[in-house]
Every structure is written in structure tokens, then in C-alpha cells.
Amino acid sequence: MECISVFDMLKIGVGPSSSHTLGPWRAAERFIAELKDLNIFDKTERVTVDLYGSLSLTGIGHATDLAVMLGLSGADPEYVPIDDISGIIDQIKQTNILNLGNAVQIQFNPSENIVFNKNFLPFHANGLSFTAFYEGKEYVSTFYSIGGGFVVKEESAANTEKDEIKATFPFPVDKADELLAFCKQENKSISELVYENELSLRSPEEIDHELMRIWNTMLECIYIGCHTEGTLPGGLNVRRRAYDTYQKLKGDLPYNNPQEWLQTIRKTKVYFRQILKWVSCFALSVNEVNASLGRVVTAPTNGSAGVIPAVLMYYLTIENHKAGDKEIKQFLMVAGEIGSIFKKGATISAAMGGCQAEIGVSSAMAAAALCELMGGTPEQVTVAAEIAMEHHLGLTCDPIGGLVQIPCIERNTMGAIKAINAAELALDTDPKNVKVPLDTVVNTMWQTAQDMNNKYKETSEGGLAIAVNMADC
Ligand code: SF4
């Protein structure tokens, strides 16, 4: 049984894509670790990178080329200062020299040494291979970025390193039914059960610290988005809208940092239309930061990173002004658990399942988390997740120009609003009357993913991606 931690589902990284940016970045880091293990790191004279399938087709728009260069340079996506990123890339492009693992200078011409191959590797739509040249020999290593920043190798996919710690969970869960059975048996909420599982991996202090670090990254991301105006990079000339919306909504209370800012919003009186605008503003802000290669939390992916922070902000600023760290942690733990059920039973990769795997899953995660905070039983929490996904089934991934901007940024607002509605519907639902259990919708999502034409799986070969001409934008 596969056990996935909440910290596997919610990861701090750099935009714009978890599968196309964070995953390849992590793959490059793992490649360097392999070179060191094989004692060929110091002897490496040259490295080439081959991108395949979706990583190739939307790699430029999703900054996959930049991600592999940053990973090969030894930058950590969780901690590298965002302001340093363009400097590292410019240096490589101008000098054709890459500082491998921040230790060994090698020749690296990005336009020649990163190869965009149109073909798909059979194992997964997001494949990439690194080749190291040393002493007249070659070492090749192939990775697959399977969504949400997760990276596997084909030979170890059935038995990843994490599997070794998976058996340590006291309440291992693959399906919603198993989760509900444990909740009943232990008389615990979903968040309490997740906490028990996390305790098998980390200390209480570490869990608290890491959950709050995730939340503070989300809050800072919303704050930056609401305070940054201008146009997003990439050539689509998309105007940043969170700033404009925030200017219309904001009051006149002073603040100096994200925490103080949050408190001022909590003091602002809001009406129904304004609730919609605030929630949309929060979601827009995260995904505008994501689209500009800012720091975000994969939730479960970067393209869908705005839904969960927007719904949590909705809870903190509109639903419950007394909520604090306890509720924030509870929210994140439920969201992570629901996301892991979709990852295990279906996919969180748009290259495998279209946008239902990103926005659909993020909306289900947020709906479930909100439902528990609003007093839902574990059964109602899974109903909320089911409702949110049910109304995203079949959603295609067709980003214009391969950029994570249109429809992605706006789509996060829709995922957030649907999540709130799904939680409300679930709270008024008697789970005994439910016709579609969460496990059924997870399975249906996976079946739909398999039926979906590849044009709609993060290839930018169909839908809006071909209906709109970049040159006209
Ligand atoms: S359309 Fe959806 S799945 Fe595709 S890149 Fe955008 S947010 Fe991600």
C-alpha cells in the first residue's frame, strides 16, 4: 500500500509548472547525485538533456529548459532566491558555461545541449534523459516527471525510495473507503488521522513548523500577487489582474507585511459579490506569481496552486475570523490526504489526465478541507471532494502558447469557487443518500483520462491552444 505524506502533496517550489518545471529541476538534482555516487561527477566534461513528449511540446512555455539548467547548476527550488534565477540563466546563456552542481564548470550551450524531441517515451508522457560525457564514455539516466513535482525512474517506479517508509504509516490508505473506515474505527476526524500518520515520520514540532512554512509561503505568494502590477512574461501579454482587483477591494487600514495584511482583510466587511471577487483575487494572485516563475506551493500542482490558498483565505477572512494556526494546519492536512487519494487512484498529472487532474483535484482537496473546518463529518468531507471533482470531469488541458497562463490562471478562480460550493452542498447532504462515492469519481476520472485525446493532455495541440494565435495577443 502506497502511503503519501502531506508534505509530498504540498511542496514549496518555483513556477510555472510542477510537472514541467519542478519535476525536471528535481530530476537534474538527482542526476547530479547519481554522478557523485558513481564517482564520475568530477570527471564530467559535458552534459546533454533530452526532453520527450509533453515536456518537449510545452517545455518552453513551462520553463522546462530553465528548470534543468537550474537543477544542473545546483540551485534548490525550495530555497534559491527568486531574484537570483534570471542571473544564473543569463550567465549560462551568455558564456555557454554551466557550473555543474555549483562545483564543476562544463561547456553547456542551451540551444544545442537541450534537445526537444517530439516523440513520447512509452512509460510516461513526461520523460527526460540526461547524458554525462566523461573520459570518452557516456552515462545516460532517464527520469519521468509524473505530476505535482514527483519524479520516478522506470525501473524503480514500482518500488520508489519512499516505499521503504510507506509501511510505517499506522493508518495506510489507498481509497476513501479505507480512510472513512479508519476514522470510524479510531473515532477521529480526517485531519487527526493524517496527523497520526505524519507522526510516524516526523516530530510534532517538525509537522507544525513545516505546515506553517507551507502556509506562510502561500500567504506570501498571495500578498506578492496582490501587490504586483504589469504584464506576465512569455509573449501572451497577459495583464496581471490580481493587483487591479485588489485595488478595488482594499480598505484603508495600514499594514507592513503579509500577516498584518491578512488581519486588515479580516476587518473588511464583504458582501456576496465581493466574496467572489476576493476569492478570485486570491487565486489570481498565486497563479500570476506562478506564471512569472515565482515561489509557490504545489497544491497538488503549480498550475493549480491558487485554489487551496484561495479557499483557505476565504475561510480565514470570511467564514471564521477567529481561526488560527490550528485550523490552517487542519485544512492543509485534509487537503493533502484527499490529493493523495487522487494520486494513488488516478493521476495529478495533466499530461496523463488533462486539467481535471490539476484544477479538478485541487478543487476536491480544497472542498474537503473546507468542509471539515466548517464542521463536516468525515463522510461529508469525502462527499465535498466528490462533488468538486464530479463537476471537473473531462476538463481538458490546452494552455495557449504552452504557457501556464490562459486558461490556467482564471481556471484557479473557478476551482476555488466550486470548492466552496461543493463544501456547502456536502454540509447539507446526508451521506447515506449519496449515489457517487468519492472512490467512484476517482476511478471515473482515471477512466476519463485514459479516453481523453492526447491533444488535451498538456501538449498545446488542441482546444484553446490552437484556437488562439499567439501573434494576435
Ligand atoms: S490548463 Fe489546467 S492542467 Fe493545463 S497547464 Fe493550465 S492549469 Fe495546468
XYZ file of C-alpha atoms and ligand atoms in Angstrom:
481
model
C 0.000 0.000 0.000
C 1.341 3.385 -1.022
C 1.490 5.997 1.736
C 1.977 9.601 0.656
C 2.749 12.312 3.183
C 1.001 15.667 3.191
C 4.469 17.127 2.562
C 4.734 15.097 -0.633
C 1.491 16.623 -1.868
C 2.204 20.223 -0.793
C 5.737 21.136 -1.852
C 7.404 24.521 -1.946
C 8.945 25.236 -5.342
C 9.213 27.637 -8.252
C 6.652 28.210 -11.016
C 5.231 27.846 -13.523
C 4.695 24.056 -13.535
C 5.188 21.229 -11.062
C 5.462 18.542 -13.759
C 7.368 20.638 -16.298
C 9.463 22.887 -14.029
C 9.780 21.447 -10.517
C 9.927 17.789 -11.632
C 12.659 18.284 -14.274
C 14.542 20.512 -11.806
C 14.444 17.722 -9.202
C 15.410 15.177 -11.891
C 18.519 17.237 -12.700
C 19.422 17.285 -8.995
C 19.007 13.511 -8.819
C 21.174 13.095 -11.926
C 23.968 15.022 -10.214
C 23.597 12.827 -7.137
C 23.931 9.753 -9.386
C 27.122 11.144 -10.958
C 28.547 11.627 -7.477
C 27.549 8.110 -6.405
C 29.266 6.705 -9.496
C 32.387 8.821 -8.852
C 32.149 10.464 -12.266
C 30.891 13.873 -11.188
C 34.367 15.458 -11.116
C 35.277 13.837 -14.433
C 32.182 15.057 -16.312
C 33.147 17.226 -19.275
C 29.756 17.778 -20.903
C 26.056 17.134 -20.259
C 23.144 16.948 -22.694
C 19.442 16.843 -21.885
C 16.713 15.213 -23.995
C 13.117 16.242 -23.334
C 10.342 13.988 -24.588
C 6.581 14.136 -25.156
C 4.718 16.820 -23.236
C 7.958 18.096 -21.665
C 9.121 18.867 -25.182
C 5.809 20.113 -26.623
C 5.105 22.648 -23.854
C 8.601 22.759 -22.366
C 9.490 26.271 -23.496
C 6.247 27.799 -22.183
C 6.568 25.832 -18.949
C 10.263 26.802 -18.499
C 11.481 23.194 -18.570
C 14.723 24.263 -20.229
C 15.368 26.810 -17.484
C 14.480 24.266 -14.792
C 17.018 21.680 -15.968
C 19.734 24.339 -16.171
C 18.937 25.495 -12.637
C 18.891 21.917 -11.363
C 22.178 21.083 -13.061
C 23.635 24.270 -11.535
C 22.847 23.028 -8.045
C 20.122 25.583 -7.233
C 17.444 24.299 -4.831
C 13.893 25.226 -5.969
C 12.747 25.490 -2.377
C 15.366 27.983 -1.272
C 17.068 29.662 -4.270
C 16.330 33.418 -4.063
C 13.825 34.171 -6.830
C 15.846 37.258 -7.786
C 18.921 35.075 -8.465
C 17.217 32.873 -11.064
C 17.494 35.149 -14.095
C 21.147 35.837 -13.263
C 22.016 32.106 -13.240
C 20.228 31.550 -16.561
C 21.691 34.659 -18.227
C 25.188 33.634 -17.156
C 24.816 30.194 -18.778
C 23.338 31.638 -21.970
C 25.986 34.354 -22.306
C 29.045 32.224 -21.518
C 27.895 28.708 -22.585
C 29.387 27.558 -19.301
C 27.346 25.795 -16.605
C 28.616 25.348 -13.073
C 27.585 21.700 -12.611
C 26.329 21.092 -9.090
C 27.714 24.555 -8.271
C 31.175 22.922 -8.324
C 32.445 21.865 -11.779
C 32.462 24.205 -14.777
C 31.424 22.492 -18.019
C 30.667 23.685 -21.546
C 26.888 23.941 -21.955
C 25.178 25.591 -24.909
C 21.439 25.557 -24.040
C 20.265 25.742 -27.662
C 22.371 22.690 -28.596
C 22.574 20.716 -25.380
C 18.852 20.741 -24.523
C 17.066 18.748 -27.221
C 13.294 18.937 -27.657
C 12.197 15.546 -29.024
C 8.591 15.395 -30.259
C 8.214 11.660 -29.599
C 6.805 10.240 -26.378
C 8.644 7.632 -24.317
C 6.370 4.612 -23.689
C 6.461 4.700 -19.875
C 5.037 8.218 -19.295
C 4.218 11.384 -21.261
C 6.821 13.439 -19.360
C 10.200 11.791 -19.955
C 13.657 13.351 -19.858
C 17.148 11.884 -20.206
C 20.447 13.315 -19.061
C 23.728 12.202 -20.628
C 27.092 12.855 -18.984
C 30.232 12.603 -21.137
C 33.465 11.718 -19.326
C 36.800 10.121 -20.276
C 35.418 9.154 -23.703
C 32.457 7.379 -22.087
C 28.779 8.231 -21.572
C 26.389 7.781 -18.684
C 22.670 8.130 -19.534
C 19.885 8.395 -16.978
C 16.161 8.746 -17.746
C 13.547 10.184 -15.398
C 9.814 10.716 -15.573
C 8.069 13.738 -14.095
C 4.714 12.247 -13.136
C 2.956 15.366 -11.841
C 2.998 17.506 -8.710
C 6.822 17.575 -8.703
C 7.059 13.795 -8.232
C 9.907 12.198 -10.220
C 10.435 8.477 -10.809
C 12.688 6.183 -12.799
C 11.006 3.432 -14.774
C 12.920 0.641 -13.100
C 12.129 1.932 -9.636
C 8.596 3.240 -10.241
C 7.052 0.170 -8.690
C 9.319 0.457 -5.699
C 10.380 4.057 -5.096
C 12.543 5.055 -2.170
C 9.502 6.377 -0.416
C 8.028 2.887 -0.415
C 10.532 1.997 2.240
C 8.923 4.387 4.696
C 5.413 3.755 3.477
C 4.821 0.776 5.690
C 5.406 2.956 8.737
C 2.042 4.724 8.491
C -0.294 3.430 11.217
C -3.306 4.193 9.011
C -2.228 3.456 5.437
C -4.904 4.439 2.958
C -5.339 3.969 -0.786
C -9.028 4.700 -1.052
C -11.606 6.980 0.545
C -13.493 3.954 1.884
C -10.409 2.860 3.829
C -9.954 6.382 5.166
C -13.544 6.506 6.395
C -13.224 3.052 7.975
C -10.152 4.188 9.956
C -11.924 7.402 11.020
C -14.848 5.343 12.314
C -12.643 2.744 13.987
C -10.489 5.373 15.727
C -13.295 7.906 16.223
C -11.086 10.566 14.655
C -11.524 13.277 12.052
C -9.587 13.014 8.795
C -7.070 15.646 9.912
C -6.496 13.790 13.214
C -5.826 10.577 11.320
C -3.412 12.331 8.936
C -1.609 13.821 11.919
C -1.137 10.335 13.412
C 0.318 9.159 10.114
C 2.685 12.136 9.936
C 3.852 11.438 13.491
C 5.279 8.148 12.229
C 7.626 10.185 10.015
C 8.357 13.395 11.948
C 8.200 15.022 15.377
C 5.179 17.150 16.344
C 7.415 20.238 16.210
C 8.552 19.422 12.694
C 4.996 18.811 11.495
C 3.836 22.127 12.967
C 6.815 24.025 11.614
C 6.567 22.584 8.101
C 2.796 23.052 7.829
C 3.141 26.692 8.859
C 6.058 27.140 6.447
C 3.776 25.913 3.664
C 1.001 28.266 4.731
C 3.348 31.238 5.061
C 4.677 30.558 1.554
C 1.100 30.509 0.264
C 0.230 33.730 2.099
C 3.346 35.495 0.869
C 2.550 34.377 -2.654
C -0.971 35.857 -2.442
C 0.483 39.045 -0.957
C 3.036 39.412 -3.756
C 0.393 38.755 -6.404
C -1.966 41.367 -4.971
C 0.801 43.961 -4.849
C 2.426 43.428 -8.256
C 1.104 45.078 -11.387
C 2.167 44.763 -15.001
C 2.242 42.097 -17.682
C 3.228 38.443 -17.360
C 6.285 37.147 -19.244
C 6.081 34.750 -22.176
C 4.678 36.779 -25.079
C 0.919 36.465 -24.483
C 0.902 39.930 -22.915
C -1.466 38.826 -20.162
C -2.137 41.685 -17.786
C -1.837 40.865 -14.086
C -5.354 41.201 -12.704
C -4.963 40.418 -9.013
C -3.448 43.873 -8.472
C -6.327 45.636 -10.225
C -8.950 43.622 -8.356
C -7.214 44.174 -5.040
C -7.087 47.931 -5.624
C -10.889 47.931 -5.904
C -11.429 45.728 -2.844
C -8.880 47.001 -0.369
C -9.714 49.163 2.588
C -7.503 51.854 4.069
C -6.083 50.043 7.103
C -2.268 50.154 7.168
C -0.051 47.039 7.089
C 3.630 46.253 6.715
C 3.782 42.545 5.932
C 1.624 39.591 4.808
C 0.483 38.723 8.357
C -0.678 42.262 9.101
C -2.260 42.412 5.668
C -4.291 39.280 6.420
C -5.642 40.914 9.574
C -6.717 44.032 7.658
C -8.675 41.909 5.193
C -10.379 40.150 8.083
C -11.632 43.540 9.271
C -13.089 44.407 5.856
C -16.835 43.980 5.523
C -17.746 41.972 2.443
C -20.938 41.230 0.531
C -21.687 38.281 -1.746
C -20.306 39.801 -4.960
C -17.250 40.947 -3.103
C -16.728 37.448 -1.700
C -16.496 36.143 -5.254
C -14.065 38.912 -6.132
C -11.898 38.364 -3.057
C -11.677 34.597 -3.625
C -10.874 35.154 -7.296
C -8.318 37.801 -6.384
C -6.519 35.373 -4.043
C -6.440 32.644 -6.698
C -5.372 35.003 -9.487
C -2.550 36.375 -7.377
C -0.999 32.947 -6.703
C -1.126 31.890 -10.311
C 0.223 35.175 -11.584
C 3.193 34.719 -9.259
C 3.470 31.145 -10.544
C 3.387 32.293 -14.176
C 6.219 34.723 -13.501
C 8.494 31.986 -12.106
C 7.772 32.969 -8.515
C 7.760 30.805 -5.409
C 4.567 28.818 -4.873
C 3.374 25.636 -3.191
C 2.349 22.756 -5.456
C -1.220 22.078 -4.386
C -1.270 19.499 -5.880
C 0.471 21.117 -8.880
C 1.811 24.541 -9.752
C -0.774 25.204 -12.454
C -3.489 24.663 -9.834
C -1.552 26.233 -6.954
C -4.101 29.027 -6.384
C -7.169 27.006 -5.449
C -6.173 25.800 -1.980
C -4.690 29.118 -0.743
C -7.742 30.989 -2.077
C -10.192 28.708 -0.265
C -8.148 28.772 2.940
C -8.054 32.576 2.735
C -11.823 32.521 2.206
C -12.171 30.545 5.436
C -9.850 32.848 7.395
C -11.152 36.170 6.092
C -14.839 35.480 5.568
C -16.004 32.323 7.366
C -14.124 32.314 10.643
C -12.240 35.375 11.829
C -11.178 33.560 14.989
C -9.391 30.775 13.123
C -5.662 30.474 13.704
C -2.730 28.127 13.182
C -4.717 25.073 14.362
C -7.316 25.468 11.619
C -4.683 26.276 8.988
C -2.827 23.039 9.773
C -6.076 21.059 9.866
C -7.009 22.440 6.429
C -3.655 21.535 4.879
C -3.667 18.008 6.300
C -7.142 17.189 4.939
C -6.273 18.722 1.566
C -3.067 16.673 1.352
C -4.845 13.425 2.211
C -7.551 13.905 -0.420
C -4.925 14.807 -3.019
C -3.012 11.635 -2.228
C -6.152 9.525 -2.836
C -6.437 11.026 -6.325
C -2.725 10.496 -6.960
C -2.951 6.845 -5.937
C -6.245 6.049 -7.683
C -5.930 8.254 -10.758
C -3.362 10.950 -11.526
C -2.397 14.528 -10.696
C -0.554 14.906 -13.998
C -2.205 16.985 -16.748
C -0.042 15.118 -19.261
C -1.890 11.956 -18.194
C -5.348 13.297 -17.362
C -5.845 16.851 -18.604
C -6.870 19.702 -16.339
C -9.298 17.550 -14.325
C -6.087 16.137 -12.796
C -4.907 19.598 -11.739
C -7.771 22.030 -11.135
C -10.234 19.195 -10.524
C -8.038 17.597 -7.868
C -7.114 20.909 -6.244
C -10.798 21.839 -6.040
C -11.610 18.468 -4.450
C -8.773 18.907 -1.931
C -9.942 22.415 -1.014
C -13.618 21.424 -0.810
C -12.821 18.564 1.556
C -10.603 20.694 3.781
C -13.155 23.496 3.975
C -15.928 21.014 4.742
C -14.045 19.606 7.731
C -13.323 23.095 9.094
C -16.996 24.006 8.726
C -17.993 21.043 10.866
C -18.469 18.302 8.272
C -18.196 14.661 9.311
C -15.512 12.530 7.601
C -18.254 11.170 5.312
C -19.371 14.695 4.374
C -15.750 15.672 3.781
C -15.407 12.935 1.168
C -18.766 13.987 -0.304
C -17.392 17.517 -0.713
C -14.326 16.181 -2.535
C -16.527 14.025 -4.757
C -18.851 16.918 -5.682
C -15.931 19.180 -6.559
C -14.343 16.567 -8.835
C -17.642 15.440 -10.359
C -18.033 18.869 -11.919
C -14.498 18.976 -13.303
C -14.602 15.562 -15.012
C -13.325 15.738 -18.568
C -11.730 19.176 -18.179
C -9.029 19.467 -20.834
C -5.549 20.938 -20.642
C -4.921 23.252 -23.610
C -2.674 26.117 -22.496
C -2.162 28.779 -25.159
C 1.440 29.008 -26.273
C 2.327 26.272 -23.792
C 2.290 28.962 -21.092
C 0.653 28.361 -17.725
C -1.495 31.466 -18.166
C -4.608 31.002 -20.333
C -6.816 29.242 -19.293
C -4.810 28.278 -16.214
C -4.815 31.446 -14.107
C -8.550 32.121 -14.369
C -9.310 28.438 -14.027
C -7.989 28.547 -10.462
C -10.704 31.055 -9.581
C -13.303 28.619 -10.902
C -11.794 25.713 -8.968
C -11.870 27.755 -5.761
C -15.465 28.921 -6.139
C -16.608 25.382 -6.994
C -14.776 24.068 -3.933
C -16.666 26.458 -1.652
C -19.975 25.473 -3.203
C -19.109 21.768 -3.003
C -18.352 22.120 0.722
C -21.679 23.883 1.298
C -23.596 21.231 -0.654
C -21.843 18.456 1.251
C -22.695 20.008 4.607
C -26.368 19.780 3.634
C -26.014 16.205 2.375
C -26.831 13.052 4.277
C -24.002 10.730 3.155
C -26.453 7.810 3.231
C -28.186 9.341 0.183
C -25.036 9.749 -1.871
C -25.104 7.975 -5.244
C -21.491 8.636 -6.270
C -18.891 7.817 -3.591
C -15.502 9.524 -3.765
C -13.768 6.298 -4.850
C -16.160 6.040 -7.796
C -15.388 9.538 -9.014
C -11.630 8.907 -8.612
C -11.987 5.826 -10.794
C -14.181 7.689 -13.295
C -11.620 10.467 -13.514
C -8.930 7.912 -14.360
C -11.136 6.238 -16.989
C -11.882 9.653 -18.496
C -8.156 10.416 -18.516
C -7.467 7.272 -20.492
C -10.222 8.088 -23.007
C -9.036 11.676 -23.446
C -7.303 12.558 -26.702
C -3.620 13.412 -26.261
C -4.342 16.828 -27.791
C -5.902 17.781 -24.475
C -3.166 16.498 -22.194
C -0.707 19.362 -21.804
C 0.520 19.206 -25.387
C -0.943 22.529 -26.600
C -2.022 20.708 -29.757
C -5.771 21.205 -29.351
C -8.533 23.319 -27.842
C -7.769 26.933 -26.928
C -4.099 26.362 -27.701
C -4.836 26.181 -31.409
C -7.917 28.418 -31.426
C -5.895 31.475 -30.385
C -2.932 32.749 -32.333
C -0.067 33.930 -30.106
C 0.859 36.505 -32.741
C -2.512 38.213 -32.230
C -2.080 38.574 -28.485
S -4.885 24.025 -18.490
Fe -5.008 23.226 -16.380
S -3.744 21.400 -16.390
Fe -3.214 22.549 -18.212
S -1.403 23.743 -17.622
Fe -3.259 25.010 -17.285
S -3.835 24.658 -15.131
Fe -2.394 23.031 -15.706
